[in-house]
Coordinates of C-alpha atoms in Angstrom, one line a residue:
M1 CA 57.5 112.1 93.3
S2 CA 54.3 110.5 94.5
S3 CA 53.8 106.9 95.4
R4 CA 53.6 104.3 92.7
T5 CA 50.5 102.6 91.5
F6 CA 52.5 100.0 89.6
A7 CA 55.9 98.4 89.8
Q8 CA 58.4 97.5 87.1
I9 CA 60.5 94.5 88.0
N10 CA 62.9 92.8 85.7
C11 CA 62.3 89.2 85.0
S12 CA 66.0 88.5 85.6
L13 CA 65.2 89.0 89.3
L14 CA 64.2 85.3 89.6
G15 CA 67.8 84.4 88.6
S16 CA 69.4 86.5 91.3
K17 CA 72.0 84.5 93.2
K18 CA 71.1 86.4 96.4
L19 CA 67.4 85.9 96.1
R20 CA 67.8 82.2 95.4
Q21 CA 69.4 81.9 98.8
C22 CA 66.1 83.0 100.4
N23 CA 63.3 80.7 101.5
H24 CA 59.7 81.3 100.4
Q25 CA 58.8 83.7 103.2
E26 CA 61.9 85.8 102.6
K27 CA 61.3 86.0 98.9
W28 CA 57.7 87.0 99.4
A29 CA 58.6 89.7 101.9
Y30 CA 61.2 91.0 99.4
L31 CA 58.6 91.2 96.6
C32 CA 56.1 92.9 98.9
A33 CA 58.6 95.7 99.4
H34 CA 58.6 96.2 95.6
L35 CA 54.8 96.0 95.3
S36 CA 53.7 97.9 98.4
P37 CA 51.5 101.0 97.7
L38 CA 53.7 102.8 100.3
S39 CA 56.8 102.4 98.0
N40 CA 58.0 105.2 95.7
F41 CA 60.3 105.7 92.7
R42 CA 63.4 106.2 95.0
G43 CA 63.3 102.7 96.2
Q44 CA 63.4 104.0 99.8
F45 CA 60.3 104.6 101.9
S46 CA 58.7 104.2 105.3
Y47 CA 57.4 100.6 105.8
P48 CA 56.2 99.9 109.3
L49 CA 56.7 96.3 110.3
P50 CA 53.1 95.6 111.1
L51 CA 52.0 96.8 107.6
W52 CA 54.8 94.8 106.0
A53 CA 53.8 91.7 108.0
R54 CA 50.2 92.1 106.9
D55 CA 51.2 92.4 103.2
A56 CA 53.4 89.4 103.4
D57 CA 50.9 87.4 105.6
L58 CA 53.6 86.9 108.3
T59 CA 53.8 87.5 112.0
L60 CA 55.9 90.3 113.5
D61 CA 58.6 87.8 114.6
E62 CA 58.6 86.2 111.1
I63 CA 58.9 89.6 109.3
E64 CA 61.8 90.6 111.6
E65 CA 63.6 87.4 110.8
C66 CA 63.0 88.1 107.1
T67 CA 64.3 91.6 107.2
N68 CA 67.4 90.5 109.1
R69 CA 68.1 87.8 106.5
L70 CA 67.5 90.2 103.5
Q71 CA 70.0 92.6 105.1
E72 CA 72.6 89.9 105.5
L73 CA 72.3 89.0 101.8
G74 CA 72.6 92.7 100.7
L75 CA 69.1 92.9 99.2
I76 CA 67.8 95.7 101.5
E77 CA 68.8 98.2 104.1
F78 CA 66.4 98.7 107.1
A79 CA 66.4 101.3 109.8
P80 CA 64.4 99.8 112.6
D81 CA 64.0 103.0 114.7
E82 CA 62.4 104.9 111.7
E83 CA 61.1 101.7 110.0
V84 CA 62.5 102.9 106.7
V85 CA 63.5 100.3 104.1
R86 CA 65.8 100.8 101.1
I87 CA 65.8 98.3 98.2
I88 CA 69.5 97.9 97.2
G89 CA 69.9 97.9 93.4
F90 CA 66.5 99.5 92.8
H91 CA 67.9 102.0 90.3
R92 CA 70.4 99.6 88.8
Q93 CA 67.5 97.3 87.9
R94 CA 65.4 100.0 86.3
P95 CA 67.5 103.2 85.6
P96 CA 65.6 106.4 84.8
K97 CA 65.2 106.8 81.0
N98 CA 65.4 110.6 80.5
A99 CA 66.6 113.7 82.2
S100 CA 63.1 114.7 83.3
I101 CA 62.8 111.6 85.5
M102 CA 66.3 112.2 86.8
A103 CA 65.4 115.7 87.8
S104 CA 62.4 114.5 89.7
L105 CA 64.5 111.9 91.5
V106 CA 67.2 114.5 92.4
S107 CA 64.5 116.7 93.9
D108 CA 63.1 113.8 96.0
F109 CA 66.6 112.8 97.2
V110 CA 67.5 116.4 98.3
G111 CA 64.4 116.6 100.4
D112 CA 64.9 113.1 101.8
L113 CA 68.5 113.9 102.8
L114 CA 67.5 117.1 104.5
E115 CA 64.7 115.5 106.5
G116 CA 66.1 112.1 107.3
G117 CA 67.9 111.1 110.5
S118 CA 71.5 109.7 110.8
D119 CA 70.7 106.2 109.6
V120 CA 68.1 107.2 107.1
G121 CA 70.4 110.0 105.8
A122 CA 73.2 107.5 105.3
M123 CA 70.8 105.2 103.4
S124 CA 69.6 108.1 101.3
L125 CA 73.2 109.0 100.5
R126 CA 74.0 105.6 99.2
G127 CA 70.7 105.6 97.2
A128 CA 71.5 108.9 95.6
A129 CA 74.9 107.6 94.6
E130 CA 73.3 104.5 93.1
M131 CA 70.8 106.6 91.2
V132 CA 73.5 108.9 89.7
V133 CA 75.6 105.9 88.5
A134 CA 72.6 104.0 87.2
S135 CA 71.4 107.1 85.3
V136 CA 74.8 107.6 83.6
Q137 CA 75.0 103.9 82.9
G138 CA 71.6 104.0 81.2
A139 CA 72.4 107.1 79.3
Q140 CA 75.2 105.3 77.4
S141 CA 72.5 104.2 75.0
W142 CA 71.7 107.8 74.1
K143 CA 72.9 109.4 70.9
P144 CA 76.1 111.4 71.4
D145 CA 74.4 114.6 70.1
S146 CA 71.2 114.1 72.2
Q147 CA 70.1 117.2 74.1
E148 CA 69.5 114.9 77.1
W149 CA 73.3 114.8 77.7
S150 CA 73.5 118.5 78.4
K151 CA 70.5 118.3 80.7
L152 CA 72.0 115.3 82.6
R153 CA 75.3 117.2 83.1
D154 CA 73.6 120.4 84.2
L155 CA 71.6 118.4 86.7
F156 CA 74.1 116.0 88.2
K157 CA 77.1 118.3 88.5
P158 CA 75.7 120.7 91.1
F159 CA 73.8 117.8 92.8
M160 CA 77.0 115.8 93.4
N161 CA 79.0 118.9 94.5
R162 CA 76.2 119.7 97.0
L163 CA 76.2 116.2 98.4
W164 CA 80.0 116.3 98.7
Q165 CA 79.9 119.7 100.5
E166 CA 77.3 118.5 103.0
H167 CA 78.5 114.9 103.5
G168 CA 82.2 114.9 102.5
D169 CA 84.0 111.6 102.3
A170 CA 80.8 109.6 103.0
F171 CA 79.4 110.5 99.6
V172 CA 82.7 110.0 97.8
A173 CA 82.9 106.5 99.3
A174 CA 79.3 105.6 98.3
L175 CA 79.9 107.0 94.8
K176 CA 83.2 105.1 94.4
A177 CA 81.6 101.8 95.5
E178 CA 78.8 102.3 92.9
T179 CA 81.2 103.1 90.0
Q180 CA 83.3 99.9 90.4
G181 CA 82.6 97.4 87.7
N182 CA 80.5 99.8 85.5
G183 CA 83.1 100.4 82.8
K184 CA 85.5 103.1 81.9
A185 CA 82.9 105.2 80.0
V186 CA 80.7 105.6 83.0
E187 CA 83.7 106.3 85.3
K188 CA 85.0 108.9 82.8
E189 CA 81.6 110.6 82.5
I190 CA 81.1 110.8 86.3
G191 CA 84.7 112.0 86.7
S192 CA 84.1 114.9 84.3
L193 CA 81.1 115.9 86.4
F194 CA 82.7 115.2 89.8
P195 CA 86.6 115.4 89.4
I196 CA 87.1 114.7 93.1
L197 CA 86.2 111.1 92.5
L198 CA 89.1 110.6 90.1
E199 CA 91.5 112.5 92.4
T200 CA 90.7 110.2 95.4
Q201 CA 91.2 107.1 93.2
R202 CA 94.6 108.3 92.1
S203 CA 95.7 109.2 95.6
A204 CA 94.7 105.8 96.8
I205 CA 97.0 104.0 94.4
P206 CA 100.5 103.6 95.9
A207 CA 103.5 104.7 93.8
P208 CA 105.7 101.9 92.6
C209 CA 109.1 101.6 94.2
Q210 CA 111.8 100.6 91.7
H211 CA 114.7 100.5 94.2
N212 CA 115.0 99.7 97.8
A213 CA 114.8 102.7 100.0
P214 CA 118.2 103.6 101.5
T215 CA 118.4 103.2 105.3
M216 CA 120.6 104.8 107.8
A217 CA 123.0 102.8 109.9
A218 CA 121.9 102.1 113.5
Y219 CA 123.0 104.6 116.1
K220 CA 126.2 103.6 117.9
D221 CA 127.1 105.2 121.2
V222 CA 130.9 106.0 121.1
D223 CA 133.0 107.1 123.9
V224 CA 134.4 110.6 123.4
D225 CA 137.8 110.0 124.9
E226 CA 138.2 106.8 122.9
T227 CA 137.4 108.6 119.7
R228 CA 139.9 111.4 120.5
L229 CA 142.7 108.8 121.3
R230 CA 142.1 107.0 118.0
R231 CA 142.2 110.3 116.1
D232 CA 145.6 111.1 117.8
L233 CA 147.0 107.6 117.0
D234 CA 145.9 107.9 113.4
K235 CA 147.5 111.3 113.2
D236 CA 150.8 110.0 114.6
G237 CA 150.7 107.0 112.2
D238 CA 150.1 109.3 109.3
E239 CA 153.1 111.4 110.4
E240 CA 155.3 108.3 110.6
K241 CA 154.2 107.2 107.2
D242 CA 154.9 110.6 105.8
G243 CA 158.4 110.6 107.4
A244 CA 159.2 107.1 106.0
N245 CA 158.0 108.1 102.6
F246 CA 160.2 111.3 102.7
R247 CA 163.3 109.3 103.7
R248 CA 162.6 106.7 101.0
E249 CA 162.3 109.4 98.4
T250 CA 165.4 111.2 99.6
L251 CA 167.6 108.0 99.4
S252 CA 166.2 107.2 96.0
A253 CA 167.1 110.7 94.8
E254 CA 170.6 110.5 96.3
S255 CA 171.2 107.1 94.7
R256 CA 170.2 108.4 91.3
T257 CA 172.4 111.5 91.8
E258 CA 175.5 109.4 92.7
T259 CA 175.0 107.0 89.8
G260 CA 174.8 109.9 87.4
D261 CA 177.9 111.6 88.8
L262 CA 179.8 108.3 88.5
L263 CA 178.8 107.9 84.9
R264 CA 179.7 111.5 84.1
M265 CA 183.1 111.2 85.9
G266 CA 183.9 108.0 83.9
A267 CA 183.0 109.6 80.6
S268 CA 185.2 112.6 81.2
G269 CA 188.3 110.5 82.2
N270 CA 188.7 112.5 85.4
G271 CA 187.2 110.0 87.7
S272 CA 188.5 106.7 89.3
I273 CA 186.6 104.6 86.9
P274 CA 188.2 105.0 83.4
L275 CA 186.6 103.9 80.2
G276 CA 188.5 101.1 78.2
P277 CA 190.7 98.1 79.4
R278 CA 193.2 98.5 82.3
E279 CA 196.9 98.3 82.0
E280 CA 197.1 94.7 83.5
T281 CA 194.7 93.5 80.8
K282 CA 196.8 95.1 78.1
R283 CA 200.1 93.3 79.3
S284 CA 198.4 89.9 79.7
A285 CA 199.4 86.8 77.7
L286 CA 196.1 86.6 76.0
A287 CA 196.4 90.2 74.7
N288 CA 200.1 89.6 73.6
G289 CA 199.1 86.3 71.8
G290 CA 196.5 88.1 69.8
R291 CA 199.1 90.3 68.4

């Protein structure tokens, strides 16, 4: 996509909390990045500091201070070696309106990612993630049966898979950062196009623990001879207990046997313990008086 001859800036930019922390020079330097003829529709372009200083009517030292301050506030990213600037939130402010503009941006980002260096490539990756999320967010106003939906899905699904294959977790992290706070509908739509995003989010959530995990007792060094001696003593004690229990049960059985024999002998009249009163009792005065 060619350079712009005009710029679209939301009026709400004046109410930005980050921008309100800037002084006049920093605000003007930031607006020059939006209005520069070197800028493009990706929000990331080469902007040499001498040209930037000329546009903002600042010295080189002043423009360097401004770029450092704008980076601290999270308004821009700047690669000093390549002198490439990226306006953070460029696509969030003005998302692409249709699938045709999205396709043009995808083509530009692919070329930029292939040509850029390490710092520029990382910036382009974050810019691509921002563009995808902003496009899906803006598409929420489309009708559900709009043909633009199928074009969007056919465009972004291979694009995100390609970025993931080439950049791995760096792209997933950038995409995850952009989806936060954009609502469940946007997250669900992007997850249907790029399921790896939802899988990484689920794996990052720790499983709840309902009960305390069981722990093993601390290791205790035990002497082998002492253990064997205790086992023998326990064995002897068990044998003594068994012998005492056996004698107790034997005596109890013998006692029950003798008592039964005595009862049986008395009942039959053949034993030494007869049933009924004795002869002395029968001849007593009490018995005779009763007669």
